[in-house]
PDB file of C-alpha atoms in Angstrom:
ATOM      1  CA  LEU A  10     -51.780-247.581 -98.881  1.00 48.00           C
ATOM      2  CA  GLN A  11     -49.979-247.418 -95.564  1.00 43.00           C
ATOM      3  CA  LEU A  12     -47.664-244.520 -94.771  1.00 45.00           C
ATOM      4  CA  GLY A  13     -45.154-244.331 -91.962  1.00 39.00           C
ATOM      5  CA  GLY A  14     -45.615-242.465 -88.672  1.00 33.00           C
ATOM      6  CA  VAL A  15     -46.742-238.875 -88.132  1.00 30.00           C
ATOM      7  CA  HIS A  16     -43.324-237.293 -87.585  1.00 29.00           C
ATOM      8  CA  ARG A  17     -41.781-234.390 -89.538  1.00 29.00           C
ATOM      9  CA  LEU A  18     -45.053-232.495 -90.044  1.00 31.00           C
ATOM     10  CA  VAL A  19     -43.856-229.174 -88.649  1.00 29.00           C
ATOM     11  CA  ALA A  20     -40.597-229.143 -90.601  1.00 26.00           C
ATOM     12  CA  VAL A  21     -42.225-229.333 -94.009  1.00 30.00           C
ATOM     13  CA  LEU A  22     -44.609-226.501 -93.282  1.00 31.00           C
ATOM     14  CA  GLY A  23     -41.739-224.308 -92.200  1.00 26.00           C
ATOM     15  CA  GLY A  24     -42.955-223.730 -88.663  1.00 25.00           C
ATOM     16  CA  GLY A  25     -45.483-221.082 -89.693  1.00 26.00           C
ATOM     17  CA  GLY A  26     -43.001-218.683 -91.265  1.00 29.00           C
ATOM     18  CA  PRO A  27     -43.900-216.375 -94.174  1.00 26.00           C
ATOM     19  CA  ASP A  28     -43.549-217.518 -97.753  1.00 32.00           C
ATOM     20  CA  SER A  29     -41.604-215.648-100.412  1.00 30.00           C
ATOM     21  CA  ALA A  30     -44.535-213.313-101.089  1.00 30.00           C
ATOM     22  CA  GLY A  31     -44.748-212.338 -97.441  1.00 27.00           C
ATOM     23  CA  SER A  32     -48.054-214.052 -96.662  1.00 30.00           C
ATOM     24  CA  PRO A  33     -48.288-216.860 -94.097  1.00 29.00           C
ATOM     25  CA  LEU A  34     -48.367-220.428 -95.265  1.00 36.00           C
ATOM     26  CA  SER A  35     -51.906-221.527 -94.504  1.00 40.00           C
ATOM     27  CA  GLN A  36     -54.435-224.274 -94.778  1.00 44.00           C
ATOM     28  CA  PRO A  37     -57.743-223.967 -96.632  1.00 40.00           C
ATOM     29  CA  GLY A  38     -60.318-222.151 -94.570  1.00 40.00           C
ATOM     30  CA  GLY A  39     -57.750-220.212 -92.548  1.00 40.00           C
ATOM     31  CA  GLY A  40     -55.244-221.099 -89.856  1.00 44.00           C
ATOM     32  CA  THR A  41     -51.482-221.162 -89.837  1.00 49.00           C
ATOM     33  CA  SER A  42     -49.107-224.007 -90.523  1.00 56.00           C
ATOM     34  CA  GLY A  43     -48.769-224.477 -86.772  1.00 64.00           C
ATOM     35  CA  ASP A  44     -52.496-225.178 -86.609  1.00 72.00           C
ATOM     36  CA  VAL A  45     -52.161-227.785 -89.347  1.00 74.00           C
ATOM     37  CA  ALA A  46     -49.217-229.440 -87.629  1.00 75.00           C
ATOM     38  CA  ARG A  47     -50.955-229.627 -84.258  1.00 80.00           C
ATOM     39  CA  ARG A  48     -54.103-231.131 -85.737  1.00 83.00           C
ATOM     40  CA  CYS A  49     -52.241-233.586 -87.956  1.00 86.00           C
ATOM     41  CA  ASN A  50     -50.024-234.859 -85.143  1.00 85.00           C
ATOM     42  CA  VAL A  51     -53.064-236.336 -83.393  1.00 86.00           C
ATOM     43  CA  ALA A  52     -53.537-240.092 -83.721  1.00 87.00           C
ATOM     44  CA  GLY A  53     -55.844-240.958 -86.609  1.00 87.00           C
ATOM     45  CA  ALA A  54     -55.628-237.542 -88.247  1.00 86.00           C
ATOM     46  CA  ILE A  55     -53.808-238.831 -91.333  1.00 87.00           C
ATOM     47  CA  ASP A  56     -56.645-241.230 -92.066  1.00 85.00           C
ATOM     48  CA  GLN A  57     -59.346-238.692 -91.262  1.00 86.00           C
ATOM     49  CA  TYR A  58     -58.210-235.480 -92.940  1.00 87.00           C
ATOM     50  CA  ASP A  59     -57.138-234.993 -96.563  1.00 85.00           C
ATOM     51  CA  ASP A  60     -54.698-232.199 -95.751  1.00 88.00           C
ATOM     52  CA  CYS A  61     -52.964-234.374 -93.138  1.00 90.00           C
ATOM     53  CA  PHE A  62     -52.696-237.307 -95.523  1.00 88.00           C
ATOM     54  CA  VAL A  63     -51.365-235.101 -98.329  1.00 90.00           C
ATOM     55  CA  LEU A  64     -48.840-233.547 -95.960  1.00 91.00           C
ATOM     56  CA  LYS A  65     -47.631-236.930 -94.806  1.00 91.00           C
ATOM     57  CA  ALA A  66     -47.393-238.196 -98.382  1.00 92.00           C
ATOM     58  CA  PHE A  67     -45.450-235.048 -99.302  1.00 94.00           C
ATOM     59  CA  ASN A  68     -42.986-235.723 -96.472  1.00 93.00           C
ATOM     60  CA  GLU A  69     -42.507-239.339 -97.482  1.00 93.00           C
ATOM     61  CA  ILE A  70     -42.023-238.442-101.145  1.00 96.00           C
ATOM     62  CA  ASN A  71     -39.294-235.940-100.334  1.00 96.00           C
ATOM     63  CA  GLU A  72     -37.615-238.291 -97.885  1.00 96.00           C
ATOM     64  CA  VAL A  73     -37.336-240.945-100.580  1.00 96.00           C
ATOM     65  CA  TRP A  74     -35.976-238.545-103.181  1.00 97.00           C
ATOM     66  CA  GLY A  75     -33.542-237.069-100.668  1.00 97.00           C
ATOM     67  CA  ALA A  76     -32.137-240.525 -99.978  1.00 96.00           C
ATOM     68  CA  GLN A  77     -31.993-241.344-103.686  1.00 96.00           C
ATOM     69  CA  PHE A  78     -30.072-238.156-104.502  1.00 97.00           C
ATOM     70  CA  ALA A  79     -27.691-238.812-101.594  1.00 97.00           C
ATOM     71  CA  ARG A  80     -26.919-242.294-102.943  1.00 94.00           C
ATOM     72  CA  SER A  81     -25.835-240.595-106.175  1.00 92.00           C
ATOM     73  CA  GLY A  82     -23.668-238.088-104.310  1.00 95.00           C
ATOM     74  CA  GLN A  83     -26.094-235.240-104.984  1.00 95.00           C
ATOM     75  CA  THR A  84     -27.885-232.817-102.694  1.00 94.00           C
ATOM     76  CA  TYR A  85     -31.668-232.759-102.796  1.00 97.00           C
ATOM     77  CA  THR A  86     -33.367-229.460-101.991  1.00 96.00           C
ATOM     78  CA  LYS A  87     -36.937-229.984-100.845  1.00 96.00           C
ATOM     79  CA  PRO A  88     -39.804-227.979-102.281  1.00 96.00           C
ATOM     80  CA  ARG A  89     -42.345-226.413 -99.949  1.00 94.00           C
ATOM     81  CA  LEU A  90     -46.008-227.298 -99.706  1.00 94.00           C
ATOM     82  CA  VAL A  91     -48.745-224.668 -99.860  1.00 92.00           C
ATOM     83  CA  TYR A  92     -52.453-225.358 -99.510  1.00 90.00           C
ATOM     84  CA  PHE A  93     -54.862-222.952-101.142  1.00 88.00           C
ATOM     85  CA  SER A  94     -58.504-222.539-102.053  1.00 84.00           C
ATOM     86  CA  GLN A  95     -60.130-220.359-104.737  1.00 84.00           C
ATOM     87  CA  SER A  96     -56.915-218.592-105.772  1.00 86.00           C
ATOM     88  CA  VAL A  97     -53.301-218.044-104.768  1.00 90.00           C
ATOM     89  CA  ARG A  98     -50.471-215.674-105.672  1.00 91.00           C
ATOM     90  CA  THR A  99     -47.258-217.436-106.637  1.00 92.00           C
ATOM     91  CA  GLY A 100     -43.924-216.818-108.284  1.00 92.00           C
ATOM     92  CA  CYS A 101     -45.647-217.966-111.481  1.00 91.00           C
ATOM     93  CA  GLY A 102     -48.482-215.449-111.146  1.00 91.00           C
ATOM     94  CA  THR A 103     -51.968-215.730-109.726  1.00 90.00           C
ATOM     95  CA  ALA A 104     -53.640-219.118-110.105  1.00 87.00           C
ATOM     96  CA  SER A 105     -57.243-220.143-109.509  1.00 83.00           C
ATOM     97  CA  SER A 106     -58.445-223.414-108.056  1.00 78.00           C
ATOM     98  CA  GLN A 107     -59.478-224.454-111.572  1.00 77.00           C
ATOM     99  CA  VAL A 108     -55.874-225.384-112.363  1.00 80.00           C
ATOM    100  CA  GLY A 109     -55.798-228.057-109.647  1.00 79.00           C
ATOM    101  CA  PRO A 110     -52.477-228.984-107.968  1.00 86.00           C
ATOM    102  CA  PHE A 111     -49.402-227.451-109.581  1.00 92.00           C
ATOM    103  CA  TYR A 112     -45.709-226.783-109.112  1.00 94.00           C
ATOM    104  CA  CYS A 113     -44.171-223.343-109.573  1.00 95.00           C
ATOM    105  CA  PRO A 114     -40.474-223.532-110.591  1.00 95.00           C
ATOM    106  CA  PRO A 115     -39.493-219.948-109.653  1.00 94.00           C
ATOM    107  CA  ASP A 116     -40.507-220.333-106.017  1.00 94.00           C
ATOM    108  CA  ARG A 117     -39.926-224.104-105.794  1.00 95.00           C
ATOM    109  CA  LYS A 118     -43.319-224.760-104.192  1.00 95.00           C
ATOM    110  CA  VAL A 119     -46.036-227.359-104.667  1.00 95.00           C
ATOM    111  CA  TYR A 120     -49.515-225.822-104.504  1.00 93.00           C
ATOM    112  CA  ILE A 121     -52.391-228.096-103.562  1.00 90.00           C
ATOM    113  CA  ASP A 122     -56.073-227.247-103.763  1.00 86.00           C
ATOM    114  CA  LEU A 123     -57.712-229.925-101.639  1.00 79.00           C
ATOM    115  CA  GLY A 124     -61.017-229.282-103.387  1.00 79.00           C
ATOM    116  CA  PHE A 125     -59.426-230.690-106.544  1.00 75.00           C
ATOM    117  CA  LEU A 126     -58.835-233.994-104.792  1.00 70.00           C
ATOM    118  CA  ASP A 127     -62.554-234.219-104.082  1.00 73.00           C
ATOM    119  CA  GLN A 128     -63.289-233.292-107.682  1.00 73.00           C
ATOM    120  CA  LEU A 129     -60.877-235.962-108.887  1.00 67.00           C
ATOM    121  CA  GLN A 130     -62.978-238.551-107.115  1.00 68.00           C
ATOM    122  CA  ARG A 131     -66.430-237.134-107.855  1.00 69.00           C
ATOM    123  CA  ASN A 132     -66.028-236.115-111.494  1.00 66.00           C
ATOM    124  CA  TYR A 133     -63.287-238.362-112.807  1.00 63.00           C
ATOM    125  CA  GLY A 134     -63.630-241.529-110.748  1.00 62.00           C
ATOM    126  CA  ALA A 135     -60.104-241.452-109.340  1.00 63.00           C
ATOM    127  CA  GLN A 136     -60.855-243.098-106.008  1.00 66.00           C
ATOM    128  CA  GLY A 137     -58.633-243.839-103.044  1.00 71.00           C
ATOM    129  CA  ARG A 138     -55.788-242.469-101.004  1.00 79.00           C
ATOM    130  CA  TYR A 139     -53.150-243.571-103.472  1.00 82.00           C
ATOM    131  CA  ALA A 140     -54.815-241.456-106.130  1.00 83.00           C
ATOM    132  CA  GLN A 141     -54.045-238.513-103.849  1.00 85.00           C
ATOM    133  CA  ALA A 142     -50.478-239.676-103.256  1.00 89.00           C
ATOM    134  CA  TYR A 143     -49.975-239.982-107.018  1.00 90.00           C
ATOM    135  CA  SER A 144     -51.129-236.376-107.495  1.00 89.00           C
ATOM    136  CA  VAL A 145     -48.562-235.139-104.969  1.00 93.00           C
ATOM    137  CA  ALA A 146     -45.791-237.347-106.356  1.00 95.00           C
ATOM    138  CA  HIS A 147     -46.474-236.009-109.850  1.00 95.00           C
ATOM    139  CA  GLU A 148     -46.020-232.411-108.678  1.00 95.00           C
ATOM    140  CA  VAL A 149     -42.806-233.288-106.854  1.00 97.00           C
ATOM    141  CA  GLY A 150     -41.764-234.871-110.144  1.00 97.00           C
ATOM    142  CA  HIS A 151     -41.876-231.392-111.630  1.00 97.00           C
ATOM    143  CA  HIS A 152     -39.604-230.242-108.798  1.00 97.00           C
ATOM    144  CA  LEU A 153     -37.106-232.919-109.850  1.00 98.00           C
ATOM    145  CA  GLN A 154     -37.257-231.474-113.367  1.00 97.00           C
ATOM    146  CA  ALA A 155     -36.439-228.048-111.981  1.00 97.00           C
ATOM    147  CA  LEU A 156     -33.498-229.399-109.977  1.00 97.00           C
ATOM    148  CA  THR A 157     -32.054-231.315-112.943  1.00 96.00           C
ATOM    149  CA  GLY A 158     -32.485-228.463-115.425  1.00 96.00           C
ATOM    150  CA  THR A 159     -35.088-230.301-117.496  1.00 97.00           C
ATOM    151  CA  GLU A 160     -37.778-227.690-116.919  1.00 96.00           C
ATOM    152  CA  ALA A 161     -35.479-224.878-118.060  1.00 96.00           C
ATOM    153  CA  ARG A 162     -34.461-226.773-121.210  1.00 96.00           C
ATOM    154  CA  VAL A 163     -38.091-227.404-122.122  1.00 96.00           C
ATOM    155  CA  ARG A 164     -39.028-223.748-121.649  1.00 95.00           C
ATOM    156  CA  GLN A 165     -36.103-222.688-123.836  1.00 96.00           C
ATOM    157  CA  ALA A 166     -37.141-225.162-126.532  1.00 95.00           C
ATOM    158  CA  GLN A 167     -40.717-223.891-126.397  1.00 95.00           C
ATOM    159  CA  GLN A 168     -39.576-220.308-126.799  1.00 95.00           C
ATOM    160  CA  ALA A 169     -37.293-221.256-129.683  1.00 96.00           C
ATOM    161  CA  ASP A 170     -40.099-223.094-131.496  1.00 96.00           C
ATOM    162  CA  PRO A 171     -43.599-222.088-130.304  1.00 95.00           C
ATOM    163  CA  SER A 172     -45.169-224.691-132.615  1.00 95.00           C
ATOM    164  CA  ARG A 173     -43.763-227.367-130.290  1.00 95.00           C
ATOM    165  CA  GLU A 174     -45.126-225.816-127.113  1.00 95.00           C
ATOM    166  CA  ASN A 175     -47.881-228.365-126.533  1.00 94.00           C
ATOM    167  CA  PRO A 176     -45.891-231.501-127.514  1.00 95.00           C
ATOM    168  CA  LEU A 177     -43.036-230.408-125.259  1.00 96.00           C
ATOM    169  CA  SER A 178     -45.458-229.779-122.425  1.00 95.00           C
ATOM    170  CA  VAL A 179     -46.782-233.317-122.869  1.00 95.00           C
ATOM    171  CA  GLN A 180     -43.222-234.670-122.628  1.00 96.00           C
ATOM    172  CA  LEU A 181     -42.706-232.761-119.393  1.00 96.00           C
ATOM    173  CA  GLU A 182     -45.940-234.024-117.864  1.00 95.00           C
ATOM    174  CA  LEU A 183     -45.393-237.641-118.864  1.00 96.00           C
ATOM    175  CA  GLN A 184     -41.924-237.622-117.350  1.00 97.00           C
ATOM    176  CA  ALA A 185     -43.415-236.276-114.099  1.00 96.00           C
ATOM    177  CA  ASP A 186     -45.871-239.194-114.195  1.00 96.00           C
ATOM    178  CA  CYS A 187     -42.934-241.535-114.710  1.00 97.00           C
ATOM    179  CA  TYR A 188     -41.095-240.035-111.723  1.00 98.00           C
ATOM    180  CA  ALA A 189     -44.229-240.632-109.626  1.00 96.00           C
ATOM    181  CA  GLY A 190     -44.006-244.287-110.617  1.00 96.00           C
ATOM    182  CA  VAL A 191     -40.312-244.416-109.717  1.00 97.00           C
ATOM    183  CA  TRP A 192     -41.088-242.970-106.311  1.00 96.00           C
ATOM    184  CA  SER A 193     -43.762-245.609-105.727  1.00 94.00           C
ATOM    185  CA  THR A 194     -41.303-248.466-106.134  1.00 95.00           C
ATOM    186  CA  LEU A 195     -38.456-246.772-104.263  1.00 96.00           C
ATOM    187  CA  ALA A 196     -40.780-245.929-101.363  1.00 94.00           C
ATOM    188  CA  ASN A 197     -42.165-249.432-101.233  1.00 93.00           C
ATOM    189  CA  ASN A 198     -38.686-250.969-101.294  1.00 93.00           C
ATOM    190  CA  ALA A 199     -37.464-248.606 -98.567  1.00 91.00           C
ATOM    191  CA  GLY A 200     -40.450-249.273 -96.334  1.00 88.00           C
ATOM    192  CA  ASN A 201     -41.766-245.707 -96.467  1.00 82.00           C
ATOM    193  CA  VAL A 202     -45.041-246.965 -97.868  1.00 83.00           C
ATOM    194  CA  THR A 203     -46.668-250.313 -98.451  1.00 83.00           C
ATOM    195  CA  ILE A 204     -48.150-250.540-101.923  1.00 85.00           C
ATOM    196  CA  GLY A 205     -50.421-253.391-102.874  1.00 85.00           C
ATOM    197  CA  GLU A 206     -52.202-254.182-106.114  1.00 87.00           C
ATOM    198  CA  ALA A 207     -55.226-252.124-105.054  1.00 84.00           C
ATOM    199  CA  ASP A 208     -52.992-249.082-104.407  1.00 84.00           C
ATOM    200  CA  LEU A 209     -51.325-249.465-107.787  1.00 87.00           C
ATOM    201  CA  ASP A 210     -54.736-249.621-109.436  1.00 87.00           C
ATOM    202  CA  GLU A 211     -55.711-246.381-107.685  1.00 85.00           C
ATOM    203  CA  ALA A 212     -52.609-244.623-109.002  1.00 86.00           C
ATOM    204  CA  LEU A 213     -53.171-245.904-112.525  1.00 87.00           C
ATOM    205  CA  GLY A 214     -56.806-244.871-112.324  1.00 85.00           C
ATOM    206  CA  ALA A 215     -55.819-241.365-111.262  1.00 83.00           C
ATOM    207  CA  ALA A 216     -53.234-241.085-114.045  1.00 88.00           C
ATOM    208  CA  GLN A 217     -55.831-242.114-116.606  1.00 88.00           C
ATOM    209  CA  ALA A 218     -58.515-239.876-115.118  1.00 83.00           C
ATOM    210  CA  VAL A 219     -56.495-236.724-115.803  1.00 82.00           C
ATOM    211  CA  GLY A 220     -55.596-237.646-119.384  1.00 87.00           C
ATOM    212  CA  ASP A 221     -56.364-234.861-121.838  1.00 86.00           C
ATOM    213  CA  ASP A 222     -58.649-237.100-123.863  1.00 88.00           C
ATOM    214  CA  ARG A 223     -60.709-238.036-120.798  1.00 84.00           C
ATOM    215  CA  ILE A 224     -61.082-234.426-119.727  1.00 82.00           C
ATOM    216  CA  GLN A 225     -61.886-233.181-123.230  1.00 87.00           C
ATOM    217  CA  ALA A 226     -64.403-235.981-123.757  1.00 88.00           C
ATOM    218  CA  GLN A 227     -66.406-234.623-120.833  1.00 81.00           C
ATOM    219  CA  ALA A 228     -66.531-231.279-122.639  1.00 82.00           C
ATOM    220  CA  GLY A 229     -67.700-233.018-125.818  1.00 85.00           C
ATOM    221  CA  GLN A 230     -64.729-232.635-128.167  1.00 87.00           C
ATOM    222  CA  VAL A 231     -61.353-234.405-128.199  1.00 91.00           C
ATOM    223  CA  ASN A 232     -58.533-232.626-130.045  1.00 92.00           C
ATOM    224  CA  PRO A 233     -55.048-234.171-129.654  1.00 91.00           C
ATOM    225  CA  GLU A 234     -53.383-231.059-131.098  1.00 92.00           C
ATOM    226  CA  THR A 235     -54.386-229.112-127.992  1.00 91.00           C
ATOM    227  CA  TRP A 236     -53.156-231.677-125.481  1.00 93.00           C
ATOM    228  CA  THR A 237     -50.686-230.430-122.885  1.00 92.00           C
ATOM    229  CA  HIS A 238     -50.522-233.412-120.495  1.00 93.00           C
ATOM    230  CA  GLY A 239     -51.001-236.527-122.608  1.00 94.00           C
ATOM    231  CA  SER A 240     -53.749-239.071-123.127  1.00 94.00           C
ATOM    232  CA  ALA A 241     -55.097-241.388-120.443  1.00 92.00           C
ATOM    233  CA  GLU A 242     -53.143-244.272-121.962  1.00 94.00           C
ATOM    234  CA  GLN A 243     -49.924-242.251-122.182  1.00 95.00           C
ATOM    235  CA  ARG A 244     -50.179-241.145-118.562  1.00 94.00           C
ATOM    236  CA  ARG A 245     -50.926-244.650-117.348  1.00 94.00           C
ATOM    237  CA  ASP A 246     -48.042-246.109-119.366  1.00 96.00           C
ATOM    238  CA  SER A 247     -45.628-243.432-118.154  1.00 96.00           C
ATOM    239  CA  PHE A 248     -46.421-244.159-114.522  1.00 95.00           C
ATOM    240  CA  LEU A 249     -45.932-247.884-115.153  1.00 96.00           C
ATOM    241  CA  THR A 250     -42.602-247.226-116.890  1.00 97.00           C
ATOM    242  CA  GLY A 251     -41.303-245.524-113.774  1.00 97.00           C
ATOM    243  CA  TYR A 252     -42.878-248.072-111.456  1.00 96.00           C
ATOM    244  CA  ARG A 253     -41.169-250.935-113.271  1.00 96.00           C
ATOM    245  CA  GLY A 254     -37.880-249.189-114.018  1.00 97.00           C
ATOM    246  CA  ALA A 255     -37.451-247.670-110.545  1.00 96.00           C
ATOM    247  CA  THR A 256     -34.779-245.178-111.686  1.00 97.00           C
ATOM    248  CA  MET A 257     -34.926-241.619-112.955  1.00 97.00           C
ATOM    249  CA  ALA A 258     -32.990-242.792-116.007  1.00 97.00           C
ATOM    250  CA  SER A 259     -35.845-245.127-116.900  1.00 97.00           C
ATOM    251  CA  CYS A 260     -37.984-242.020-117.493  1.00 97.00           C
ATOM    252  CA  GLY A 261     -35.795-240.839-120.359  1.00 96.00           C
ATOM    253  CA  THR A 262     -34.534-237.396-121.252  1.00 94.00           C
ATOM    254  CA  VAL A 263     -36.732-234.385-121.963  1.00 93.00           C
ATOM    255  CA  PRO A 264     -36.933-232.723-124.389  1.00 91.00           C
ATOM    256  CA  HIS A 265     -36.526-235.518-126.906  1.00 84.00           C
ATOM    257  CA  VAL A 266     -37.277-235.732-130.615  1.00 59.00           C
TER     258      VAL A 266
END
């Protein structure tokens, strides 16, 4: 996977300003966003450091979606990126590193625990930089759902019928996988990234690695009724649907029957 240059790093991190909870946006292990930007703007940093690569991928993902929204006459509001380790306070409550990367709709932020990316490779076999890019693109996919009202509709449907909570959650997650696939093709076509067969395989491997059945199998018991993200096959197929369709419409409408 080849990303573009190292520009726009400071803008995404907000120049070191406070987040909505009043605490500074920071990198794992301490340091402000300015520290991250300075280190990541050095030649070779994107290849060397996970946080720099993730930040660059995050920038490219939002650039592509911004252009796509503009072509449709819509305004795209970027999410913000927050790195954390161990735990973090968010507009969705306090989260531990056990949850991995996530998106919080109330504060419109993508939270990334870089330790999860290592775990993804060590424990689940999701190797390669494009596996990391897929993880970020999936979370930005949830931001798209917040912007389009999909996330709110799903939450309302879950509250109206709690028995559908898990199936509706699966629909939401699979659509975010599909949006990650859409981004891959749009970015490749626009020249933001260069995606070869090996990169596509890395993304598909990552999508499969975080399937509920794969994760539950490691714990010794697979129970589809408890799934909240979808099976390895479903996640792989959803990414491919977006990759081949290359439009948000190709990812369908959620919730659906």
